[in-house]
Coordinates of C-alpha atoms in Angstrom, one line a residue:
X5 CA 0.0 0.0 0.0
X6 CA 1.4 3.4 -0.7
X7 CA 2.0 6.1 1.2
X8 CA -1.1 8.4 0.2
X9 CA -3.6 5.4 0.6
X10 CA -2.0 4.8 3.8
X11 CA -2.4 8.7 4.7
X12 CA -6.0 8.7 3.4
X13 CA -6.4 6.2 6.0
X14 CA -5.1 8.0 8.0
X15 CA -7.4 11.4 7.5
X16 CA -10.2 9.0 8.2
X17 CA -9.1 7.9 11.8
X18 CA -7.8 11.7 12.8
X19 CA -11.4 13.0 11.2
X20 CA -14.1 11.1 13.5
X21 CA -15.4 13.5 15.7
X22 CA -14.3 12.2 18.5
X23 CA -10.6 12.4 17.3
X24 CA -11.1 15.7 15.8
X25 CA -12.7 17.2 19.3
X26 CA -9.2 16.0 20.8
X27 CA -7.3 18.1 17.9
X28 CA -9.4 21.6 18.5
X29 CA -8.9 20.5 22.4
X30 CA -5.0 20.1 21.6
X31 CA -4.8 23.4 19.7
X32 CA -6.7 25.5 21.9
X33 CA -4.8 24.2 25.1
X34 CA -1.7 24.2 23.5
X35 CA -2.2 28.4 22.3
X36 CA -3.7 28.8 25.6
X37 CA -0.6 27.7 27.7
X38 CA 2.1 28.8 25.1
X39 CA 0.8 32.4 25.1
X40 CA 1.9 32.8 28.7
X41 CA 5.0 34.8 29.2
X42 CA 8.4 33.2 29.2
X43 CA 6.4 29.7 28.0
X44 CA 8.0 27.8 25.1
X45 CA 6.7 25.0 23.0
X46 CA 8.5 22.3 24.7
X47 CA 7.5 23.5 28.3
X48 CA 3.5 23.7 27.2
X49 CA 4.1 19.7 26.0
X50 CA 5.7 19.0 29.0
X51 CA 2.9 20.3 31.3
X52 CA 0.7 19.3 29.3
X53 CA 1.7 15.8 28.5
X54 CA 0.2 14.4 31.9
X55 CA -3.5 15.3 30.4
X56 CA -3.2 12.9 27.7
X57 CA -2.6 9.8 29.9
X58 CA -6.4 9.2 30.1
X59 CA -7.2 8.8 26.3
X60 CA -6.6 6.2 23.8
X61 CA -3.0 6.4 22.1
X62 CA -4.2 7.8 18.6
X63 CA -6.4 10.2 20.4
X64 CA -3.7 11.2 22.6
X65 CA -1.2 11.9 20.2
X66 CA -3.3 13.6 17.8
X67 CA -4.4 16.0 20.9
X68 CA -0.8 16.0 21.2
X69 CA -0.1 17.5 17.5
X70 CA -2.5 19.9 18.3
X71 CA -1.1 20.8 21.9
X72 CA 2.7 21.0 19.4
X73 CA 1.4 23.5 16.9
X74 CA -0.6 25.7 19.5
X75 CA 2.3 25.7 21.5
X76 CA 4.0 27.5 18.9
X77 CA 1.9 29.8 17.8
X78 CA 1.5 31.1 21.6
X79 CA 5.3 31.4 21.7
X80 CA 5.5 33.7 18.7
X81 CA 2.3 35.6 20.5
X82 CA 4.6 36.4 23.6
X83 CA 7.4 37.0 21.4
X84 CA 5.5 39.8 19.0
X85 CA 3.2 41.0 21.9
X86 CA 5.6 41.4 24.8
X87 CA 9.1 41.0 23.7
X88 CA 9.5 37.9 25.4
X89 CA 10.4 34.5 23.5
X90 CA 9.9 31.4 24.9
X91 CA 12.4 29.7 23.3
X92 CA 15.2 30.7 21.4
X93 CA 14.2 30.0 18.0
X94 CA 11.5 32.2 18.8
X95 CA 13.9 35.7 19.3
X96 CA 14.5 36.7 15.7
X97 CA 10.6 36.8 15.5
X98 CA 10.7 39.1 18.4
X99 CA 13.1 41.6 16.4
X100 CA 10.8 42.7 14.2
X101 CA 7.1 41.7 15.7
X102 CA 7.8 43.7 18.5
X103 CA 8.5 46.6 16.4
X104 CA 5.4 46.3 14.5
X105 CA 3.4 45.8 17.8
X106 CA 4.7 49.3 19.3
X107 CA 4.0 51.1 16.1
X108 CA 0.3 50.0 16.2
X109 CA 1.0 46.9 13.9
X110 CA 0.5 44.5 16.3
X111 CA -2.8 42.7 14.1
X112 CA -1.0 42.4 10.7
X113 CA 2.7 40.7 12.7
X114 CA -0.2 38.3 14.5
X115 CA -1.6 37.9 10.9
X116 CA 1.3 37.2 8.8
X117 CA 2.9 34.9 12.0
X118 CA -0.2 32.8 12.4
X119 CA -0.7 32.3 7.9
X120 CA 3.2 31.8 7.5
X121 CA 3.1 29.0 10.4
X122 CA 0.5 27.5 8.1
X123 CA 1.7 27.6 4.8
X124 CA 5.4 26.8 6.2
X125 CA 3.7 23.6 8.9
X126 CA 1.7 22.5 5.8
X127 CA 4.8 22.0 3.2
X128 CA 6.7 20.6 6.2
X129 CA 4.2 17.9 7.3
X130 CA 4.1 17.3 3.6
X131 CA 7.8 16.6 3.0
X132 CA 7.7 14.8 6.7
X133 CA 5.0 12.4 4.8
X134 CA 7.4 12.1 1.3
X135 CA 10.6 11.7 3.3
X136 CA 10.3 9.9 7.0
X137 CA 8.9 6.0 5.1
X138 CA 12.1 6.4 2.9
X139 CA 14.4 7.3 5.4
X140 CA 12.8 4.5 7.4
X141 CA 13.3 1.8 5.1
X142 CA 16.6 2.8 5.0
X143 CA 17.4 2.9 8.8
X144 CA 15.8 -0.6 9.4
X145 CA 18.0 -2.2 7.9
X146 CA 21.3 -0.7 9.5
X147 CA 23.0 -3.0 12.6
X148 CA 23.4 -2.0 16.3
X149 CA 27.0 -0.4 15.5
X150 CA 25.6 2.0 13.2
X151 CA 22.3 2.9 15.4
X152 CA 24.7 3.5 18.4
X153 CA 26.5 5.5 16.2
X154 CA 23.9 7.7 14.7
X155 CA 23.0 8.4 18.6
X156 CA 26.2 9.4 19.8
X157 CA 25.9 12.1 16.7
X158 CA 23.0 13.1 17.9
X159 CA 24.4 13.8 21.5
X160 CA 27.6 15.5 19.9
X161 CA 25.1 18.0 18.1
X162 CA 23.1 19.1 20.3
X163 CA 26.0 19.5 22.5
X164 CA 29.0 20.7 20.6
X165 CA 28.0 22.0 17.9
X166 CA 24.4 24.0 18.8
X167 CA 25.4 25.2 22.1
X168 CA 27.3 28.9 23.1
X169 CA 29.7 27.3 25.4
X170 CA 30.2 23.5 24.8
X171 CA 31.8 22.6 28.1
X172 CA 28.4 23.7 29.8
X173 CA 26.6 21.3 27.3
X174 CA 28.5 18.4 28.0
X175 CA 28.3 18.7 31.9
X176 CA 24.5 19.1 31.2
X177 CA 24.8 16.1 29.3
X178 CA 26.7 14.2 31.7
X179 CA 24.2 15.0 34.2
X180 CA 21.9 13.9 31.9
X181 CA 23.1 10.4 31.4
X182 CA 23.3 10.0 35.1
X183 CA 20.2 10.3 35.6
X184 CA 19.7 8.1 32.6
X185 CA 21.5 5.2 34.6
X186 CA 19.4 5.3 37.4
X187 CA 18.2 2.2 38.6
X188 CA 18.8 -1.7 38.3
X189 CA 17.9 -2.0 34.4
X190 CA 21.0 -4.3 34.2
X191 CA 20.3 -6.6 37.1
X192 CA 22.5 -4.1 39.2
X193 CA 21.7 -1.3 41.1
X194 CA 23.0 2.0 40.3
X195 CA 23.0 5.5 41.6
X196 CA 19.7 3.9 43.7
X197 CA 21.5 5.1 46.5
X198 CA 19.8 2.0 48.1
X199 CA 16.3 3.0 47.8
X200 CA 13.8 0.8 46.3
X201 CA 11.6 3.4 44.6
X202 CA 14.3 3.9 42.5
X203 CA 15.0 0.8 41.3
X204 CA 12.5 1.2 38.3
X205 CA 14.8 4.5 37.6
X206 CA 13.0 8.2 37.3
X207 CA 10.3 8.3 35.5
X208 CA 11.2 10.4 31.9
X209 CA 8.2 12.6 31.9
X210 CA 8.6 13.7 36.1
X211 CA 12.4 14.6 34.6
X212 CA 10.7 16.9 31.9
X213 CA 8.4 18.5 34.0
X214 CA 10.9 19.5 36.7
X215 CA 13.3 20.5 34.3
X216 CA 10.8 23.0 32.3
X217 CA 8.4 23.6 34.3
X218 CA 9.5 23.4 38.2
X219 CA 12.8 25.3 36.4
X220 CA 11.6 27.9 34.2
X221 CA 8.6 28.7 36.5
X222 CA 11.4 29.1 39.7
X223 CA 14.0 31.2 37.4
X224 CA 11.0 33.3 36.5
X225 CA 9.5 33.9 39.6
X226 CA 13.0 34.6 40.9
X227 CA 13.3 37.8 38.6
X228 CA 9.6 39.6 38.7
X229 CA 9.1 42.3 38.3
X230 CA 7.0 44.4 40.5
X231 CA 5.2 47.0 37.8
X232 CA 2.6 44.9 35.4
X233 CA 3.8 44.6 32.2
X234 CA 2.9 46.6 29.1
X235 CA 0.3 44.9 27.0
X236 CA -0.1 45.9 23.7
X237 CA -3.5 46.4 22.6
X238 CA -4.6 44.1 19.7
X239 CA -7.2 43.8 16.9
X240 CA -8.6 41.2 14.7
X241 CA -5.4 40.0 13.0
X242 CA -5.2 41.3 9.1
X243 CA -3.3 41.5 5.9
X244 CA -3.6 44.4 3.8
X245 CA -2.4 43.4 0.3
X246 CA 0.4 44.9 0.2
X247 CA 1.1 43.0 3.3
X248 CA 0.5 40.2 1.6
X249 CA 2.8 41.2 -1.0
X250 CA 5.7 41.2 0.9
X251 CA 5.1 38.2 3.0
X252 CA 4.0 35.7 0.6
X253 CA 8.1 35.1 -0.3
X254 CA 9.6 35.4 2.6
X255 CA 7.2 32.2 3.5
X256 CA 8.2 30.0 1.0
X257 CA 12.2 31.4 1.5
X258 CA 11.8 30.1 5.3
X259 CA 10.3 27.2 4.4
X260 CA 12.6 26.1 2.5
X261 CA 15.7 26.8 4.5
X262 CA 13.7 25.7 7.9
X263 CA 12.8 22.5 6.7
X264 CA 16.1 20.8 5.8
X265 CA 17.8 21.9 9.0
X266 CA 15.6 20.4 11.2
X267 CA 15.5 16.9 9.6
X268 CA 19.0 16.8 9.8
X269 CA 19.9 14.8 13.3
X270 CA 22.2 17.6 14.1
X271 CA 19.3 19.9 13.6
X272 CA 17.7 23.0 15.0
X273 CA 15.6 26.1 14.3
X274 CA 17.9 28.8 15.5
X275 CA 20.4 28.6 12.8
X276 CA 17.6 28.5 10.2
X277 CA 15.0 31.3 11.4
X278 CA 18.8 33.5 11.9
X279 CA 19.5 32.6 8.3
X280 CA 15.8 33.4 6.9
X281 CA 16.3 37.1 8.8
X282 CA 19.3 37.9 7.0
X283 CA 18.5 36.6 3.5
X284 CA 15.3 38.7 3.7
X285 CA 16.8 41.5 4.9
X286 CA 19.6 41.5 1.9
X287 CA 16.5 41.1 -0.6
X288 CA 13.8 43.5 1.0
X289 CA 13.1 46.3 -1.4
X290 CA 12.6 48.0 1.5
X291 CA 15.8 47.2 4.0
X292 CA 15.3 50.3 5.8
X293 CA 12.2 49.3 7.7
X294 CA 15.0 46.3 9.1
X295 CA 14.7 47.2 12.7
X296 CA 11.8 49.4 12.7
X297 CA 9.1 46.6 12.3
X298 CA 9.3 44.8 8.7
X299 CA 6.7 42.7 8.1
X300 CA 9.7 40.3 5.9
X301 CA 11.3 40.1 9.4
X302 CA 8.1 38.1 11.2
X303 CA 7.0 36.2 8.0
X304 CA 10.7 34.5 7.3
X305 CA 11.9 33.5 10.7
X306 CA 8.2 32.4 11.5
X307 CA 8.0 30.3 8.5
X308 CA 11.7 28.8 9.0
X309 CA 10.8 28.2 12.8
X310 CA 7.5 26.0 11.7
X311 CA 9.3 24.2 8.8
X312 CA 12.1 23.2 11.5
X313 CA 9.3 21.9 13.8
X314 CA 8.0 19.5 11.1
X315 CA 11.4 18.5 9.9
X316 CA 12.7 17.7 13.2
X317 CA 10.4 15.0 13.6
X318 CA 11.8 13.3 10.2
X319 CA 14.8 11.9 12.7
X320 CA 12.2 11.9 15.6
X321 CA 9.5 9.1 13.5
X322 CA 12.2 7.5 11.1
X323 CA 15.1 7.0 13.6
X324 CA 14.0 7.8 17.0
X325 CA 16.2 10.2 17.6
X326 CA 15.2 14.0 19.2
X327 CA 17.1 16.5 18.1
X328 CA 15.4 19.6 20.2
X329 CA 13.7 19.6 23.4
X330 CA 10.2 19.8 21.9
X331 CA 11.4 16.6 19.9
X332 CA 12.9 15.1 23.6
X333 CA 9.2 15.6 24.8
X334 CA 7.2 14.7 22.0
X335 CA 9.1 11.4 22.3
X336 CA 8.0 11.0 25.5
X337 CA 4.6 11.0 24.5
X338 CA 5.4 7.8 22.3
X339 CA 7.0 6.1 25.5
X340 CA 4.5 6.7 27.3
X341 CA 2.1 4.3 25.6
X342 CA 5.4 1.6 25.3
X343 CA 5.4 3.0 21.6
X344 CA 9.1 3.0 20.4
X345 CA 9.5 5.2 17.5
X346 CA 12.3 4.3 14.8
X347 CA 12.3 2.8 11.8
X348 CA 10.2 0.0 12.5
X349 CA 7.5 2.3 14.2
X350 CA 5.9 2.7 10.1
X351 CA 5.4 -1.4 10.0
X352 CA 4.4 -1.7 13.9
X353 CA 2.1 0.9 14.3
X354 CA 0.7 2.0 10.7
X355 CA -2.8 3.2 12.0
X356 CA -0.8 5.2 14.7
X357 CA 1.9 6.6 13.0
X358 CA -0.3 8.0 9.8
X359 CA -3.5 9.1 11.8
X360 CA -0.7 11.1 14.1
X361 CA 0.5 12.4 10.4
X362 CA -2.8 13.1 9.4
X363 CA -3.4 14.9 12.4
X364 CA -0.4 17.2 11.9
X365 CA -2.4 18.7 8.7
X366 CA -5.7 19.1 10.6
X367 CA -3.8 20.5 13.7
X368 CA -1.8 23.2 11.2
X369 CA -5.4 24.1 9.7
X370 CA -7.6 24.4 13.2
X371 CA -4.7 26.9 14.0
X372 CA -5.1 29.1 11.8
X373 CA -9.2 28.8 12.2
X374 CA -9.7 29.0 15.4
X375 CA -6.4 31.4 16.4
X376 CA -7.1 33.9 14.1
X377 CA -10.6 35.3 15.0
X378 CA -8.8 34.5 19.2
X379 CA -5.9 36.5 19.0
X380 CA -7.5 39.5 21.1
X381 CA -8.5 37.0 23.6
X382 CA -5.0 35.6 23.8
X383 CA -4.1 38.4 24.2
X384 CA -5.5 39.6 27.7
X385 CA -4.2 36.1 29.2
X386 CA -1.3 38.0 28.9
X387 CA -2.4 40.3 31.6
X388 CA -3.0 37.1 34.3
X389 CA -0.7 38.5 37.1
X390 CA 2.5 36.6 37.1
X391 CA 2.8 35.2 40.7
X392 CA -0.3 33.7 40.0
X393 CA 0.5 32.4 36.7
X394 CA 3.6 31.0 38.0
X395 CA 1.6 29.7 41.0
X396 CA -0.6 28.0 38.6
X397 CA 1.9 26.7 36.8
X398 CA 3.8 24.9 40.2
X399 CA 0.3 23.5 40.5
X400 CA -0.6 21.8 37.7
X401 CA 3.0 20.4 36.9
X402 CA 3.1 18.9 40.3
X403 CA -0.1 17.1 40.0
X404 CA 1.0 15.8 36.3
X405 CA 4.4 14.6 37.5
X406 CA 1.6 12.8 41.2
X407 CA -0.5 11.5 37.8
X408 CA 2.0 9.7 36.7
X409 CA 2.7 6.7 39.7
X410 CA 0.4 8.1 42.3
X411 CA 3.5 8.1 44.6
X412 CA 4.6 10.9 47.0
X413 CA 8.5 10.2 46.1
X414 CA 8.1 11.5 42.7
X415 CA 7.4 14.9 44.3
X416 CA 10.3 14.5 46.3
X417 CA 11.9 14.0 43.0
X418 CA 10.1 16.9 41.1
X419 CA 11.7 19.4 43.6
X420 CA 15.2 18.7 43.5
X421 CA 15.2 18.0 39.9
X422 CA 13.3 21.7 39.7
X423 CA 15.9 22.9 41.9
X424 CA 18.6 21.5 39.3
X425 CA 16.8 22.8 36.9
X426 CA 17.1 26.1 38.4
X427 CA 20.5 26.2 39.3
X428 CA 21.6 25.1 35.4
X429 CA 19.3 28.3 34.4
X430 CA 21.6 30.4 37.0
X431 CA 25.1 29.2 35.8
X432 CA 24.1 29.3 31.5
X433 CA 23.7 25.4 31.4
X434 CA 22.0 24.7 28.7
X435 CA 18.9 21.8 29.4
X436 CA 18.1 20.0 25.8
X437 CA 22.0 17.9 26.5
X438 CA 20.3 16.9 29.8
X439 CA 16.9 15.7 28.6
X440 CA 18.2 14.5 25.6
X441 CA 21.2 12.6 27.4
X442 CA 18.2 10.8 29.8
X443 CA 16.2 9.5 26.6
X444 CA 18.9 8.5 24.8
X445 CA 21.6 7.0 27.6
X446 CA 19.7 4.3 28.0
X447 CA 19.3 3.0 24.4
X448 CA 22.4 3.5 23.4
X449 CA 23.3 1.6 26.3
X450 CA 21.3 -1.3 24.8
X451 CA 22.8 -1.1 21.3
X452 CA 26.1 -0.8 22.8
X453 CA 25.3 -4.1 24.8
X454 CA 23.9 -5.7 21.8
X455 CA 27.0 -5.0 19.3
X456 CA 29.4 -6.1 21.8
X457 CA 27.2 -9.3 22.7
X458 CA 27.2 -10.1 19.1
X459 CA 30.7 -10.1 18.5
X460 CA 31.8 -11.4 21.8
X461 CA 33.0 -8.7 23.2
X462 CA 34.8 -7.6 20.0
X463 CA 35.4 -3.8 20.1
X464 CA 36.2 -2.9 17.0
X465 CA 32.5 -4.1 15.7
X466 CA 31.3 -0.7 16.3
X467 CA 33.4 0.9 13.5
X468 CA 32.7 -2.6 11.7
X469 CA 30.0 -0.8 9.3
X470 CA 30.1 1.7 6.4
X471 CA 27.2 3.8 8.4
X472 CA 29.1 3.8 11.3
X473 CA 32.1 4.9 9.9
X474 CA 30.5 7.9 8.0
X475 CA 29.1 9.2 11.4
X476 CA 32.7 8.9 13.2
X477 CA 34.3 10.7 10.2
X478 CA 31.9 13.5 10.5
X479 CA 32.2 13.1 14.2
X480 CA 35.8 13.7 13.5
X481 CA 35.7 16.4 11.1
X482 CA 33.5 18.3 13.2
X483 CA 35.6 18.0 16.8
X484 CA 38.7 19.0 14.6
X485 CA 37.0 22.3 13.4
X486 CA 35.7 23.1 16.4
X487 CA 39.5 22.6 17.8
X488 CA 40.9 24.8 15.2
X489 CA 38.4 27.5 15.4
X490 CA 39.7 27.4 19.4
X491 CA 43.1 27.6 18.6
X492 CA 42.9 30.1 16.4
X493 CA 40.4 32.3 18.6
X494 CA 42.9 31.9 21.3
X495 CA 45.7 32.6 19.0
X496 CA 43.9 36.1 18.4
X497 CA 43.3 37.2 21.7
X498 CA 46.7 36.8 22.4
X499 CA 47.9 38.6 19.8
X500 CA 45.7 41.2 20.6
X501 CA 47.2 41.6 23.9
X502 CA 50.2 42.0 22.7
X503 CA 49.5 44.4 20.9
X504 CA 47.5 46.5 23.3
X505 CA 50.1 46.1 25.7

């Protein structure tokens, strides 16, 4: 059967009405939470994700697509309304939008934000449907050497090559696979500290809250301010047409640089949505507006940020690999049901797998129909006081990490992973090495196990495939480069002082 008949099929599972209430529940949840100040996408799933424990899998994770793409648009909300991105893919919106908001264009950057995250989320999921059953027949039939490898790529990105300071990401990640170890998965116990509630290890989704939620809400609360903040009154979003002159282009632009950055496994929407912001800039027929509120500025990055979104989950479906820490929790959704996503997830779970894709489409569309015509109403959630936001928000993340065992330890565990979480905020250490380090520590523990069992303890199996070796050389190439750039940084500096001296 091919791919469209299998995503018709699909359609018709994510369209019942009960599956489609779950999607308009998902979306409107998702934009309600994610409009909250200082609220990112992967912090709205990861409060969130608790809900969706008391509904079938398909209806869960097609509330979840909605809960991913509302999430979004709420972050570009804060970030156009108030300045104030939740994540940081989300900042080169703010340049612009936030211009346009104080000069009384606050409706058409809502307008051409909310229509760009359409057009860009639509072309994405389509790619994601041409690309992620390729790339999956592919991956299935690679060995344990060249999965183990393709992991520890994964960790080196999103440690060495996407963070500002990579010594920070790797203790994050370090920490991260500690945690990861946790308990008596091997028949011995480790780091259990000789507890017996820990011998099943920490439970993924209490780490996620704590670290995102119990975190960000702690570092937040830590720096109110006293005066409210300055809410920027807003209209029913709309596009004159000359608006939608200038956007229509920079939509298509960000799409397609967003897109292929974020199926990569080293990907990420930062580079992209930076990348979008310049190119428009160089080709705007107006470049003076740069910095004052162009409407180029919002519709590029926006578009780029959503294309990302739907490429990252390319290595997400196909080979079970999160490359951002909306990916990290989205996974965790999948785990959640005992659904391991990979390449074999398109011949275990075909109903699952293209309803969820289906829903994606339906999500993208019941964003921009029911956000639209909300905006204003968004809007004054903005003006919720924030000790009772952040109140709120303490709240409901502690009963969603209780929901998940019923057990009091948990909350015990909550707290001092929030007061990690805290702390890493205080000192610039980045969080996505950590979560992703915990997802991924394990199972490359078990492909490492597995390749080693299979050869009998021969090392040098684990280079023993052509995949594998690819990924080490690039490894490689990459460690060097970011040696040399060191060297010669330092080789500068010094040079400098000299000379100032």
């Amino acid at each position: 059967m091919g791919s469209f008949d299998l995503l018709m099929q699909g359609f018709e599972a994510a369209l019942t009405p009960t599956n489609l209430l779950y999607a308009c529940i998902g979306v409107l949840l998702g934009t309600a939470v994610g409009v909250l100040p200082g609220i990112g996408p992967a912090m709205t799933l990861a409060l969130l994700l608790p809900i969706t424990y008391s509904v079938e899998p398909a209806s869960a994770l097609i509330m979840f697509a909605g809960i991913y793409y509302g999430g979004m648009y709420g972050g570009s909300t804060t970030s156009i309304l108030l300045n104030t991105p939740g994540e940081s893919s989300s900042v080169v919106t703010a340049i612009e939008g936030n211009k346009m908001a104080k000069s009384g264009r606050a409706a058409q950057a809502l307008a051409t934000a909310a229509i760009g995250s359409f057009v860009a989320g639509t072309i994405g999921t389509l790619l994601l449907v041409l690309f992620a059953p390729s790339v999956a027949e592919q991956v299935v039939k690679l060995g344990n050497p060249s999965n183990f490898a393709l992991m520890v790529l994964a960790l080196f990105a999103v440690t060495a090559v996407l963070g500002n300071s990579r010594l920070r990401g790797f203790i994050a990640l370090f920490i991260g696979l500690a945690i990861g170890l946790v308990g008596t998965e091997t028949g011995q116990p480790r780091l259990t500290f000789g507890s017996p509630l820990l011998a099943d290890g920490i439970d993924i989704v209490v780490v996620a809250v704590a670290i995102f939620a119990i975190g960000e809400a702690l570092w937040v609360a830590s720096h109110l301010r006293r005066r409210p903040l300055d809410i920027i009154p807003v209209g029913q979003p709309w596009m004159n047409r000359d608006d939608w002159g200038r956007s229509w282009k920079p939509w298509l632009r960000g799409t397609a640089l967003g897109f292929p950055f974020g199926a990569l496994p080293a990907g990420g929407a930062e580079l992209p949505t930076f990348l979008s912001y310049i190119t428009e800039r160089r080709l705007s027929k107006k470049p003076e507006e740069f910095g004052r509120g162009a409407i180029e500025g919002v519709a590029g990055p926006e578009a780029a940020n959503n294309a990302s979104a739907a490429g990252t989950l390319v290595p997400l479906l196909a080979i079970g690999l999160p490359t951002t820490a909306t990916a990290a929790v989205m996974l965790l959704a999948f785990q959640s049901y005992g659904i391991q996503t990979g390449p074999e997830l398109f011949d275990t779970q075909p109903g699952l797998v293209w309803a969820l894709l289906a829903s994606l489409f339906i999500g993208n569309a019941l964003l921009l129909v029911l956000n639209l015509p909300l905006a204003p109403l968004w809007a004054k959630l903005l003006q919720i006081p924030r000790p009772y936001l952040y109140a709120g928000i303490l709240f409901f993340a502690s009963l969603g990490a209780y929901s998940v065992n019923f057990q009091w330890f948990d909350l015990l565990i909550l707290l001092i992973l929030g007061l990690l979480g805290l702390a890493m905020r205080r000192f610039g250490i980045p969080v996505l090495p950590l979560i992703i380090g915990v997802i991924l520590g394990p199972r490359m523990e078990d492909q490492l196990t597995k390749s080693l069992a299979i050869s009998s303890g021969d090392v040098s199996t684990l280079w023993g495939e052509p995949v594998a070796v690819i990924v080490y050389v690039v490894i490689g190439a990459a460690l060097a480069f970011i040696v040399g750039n060191g060297i010669r940084t330092l080789s500068r500096n010094n040079n400098q002082k000299k000379v100032s001296a």
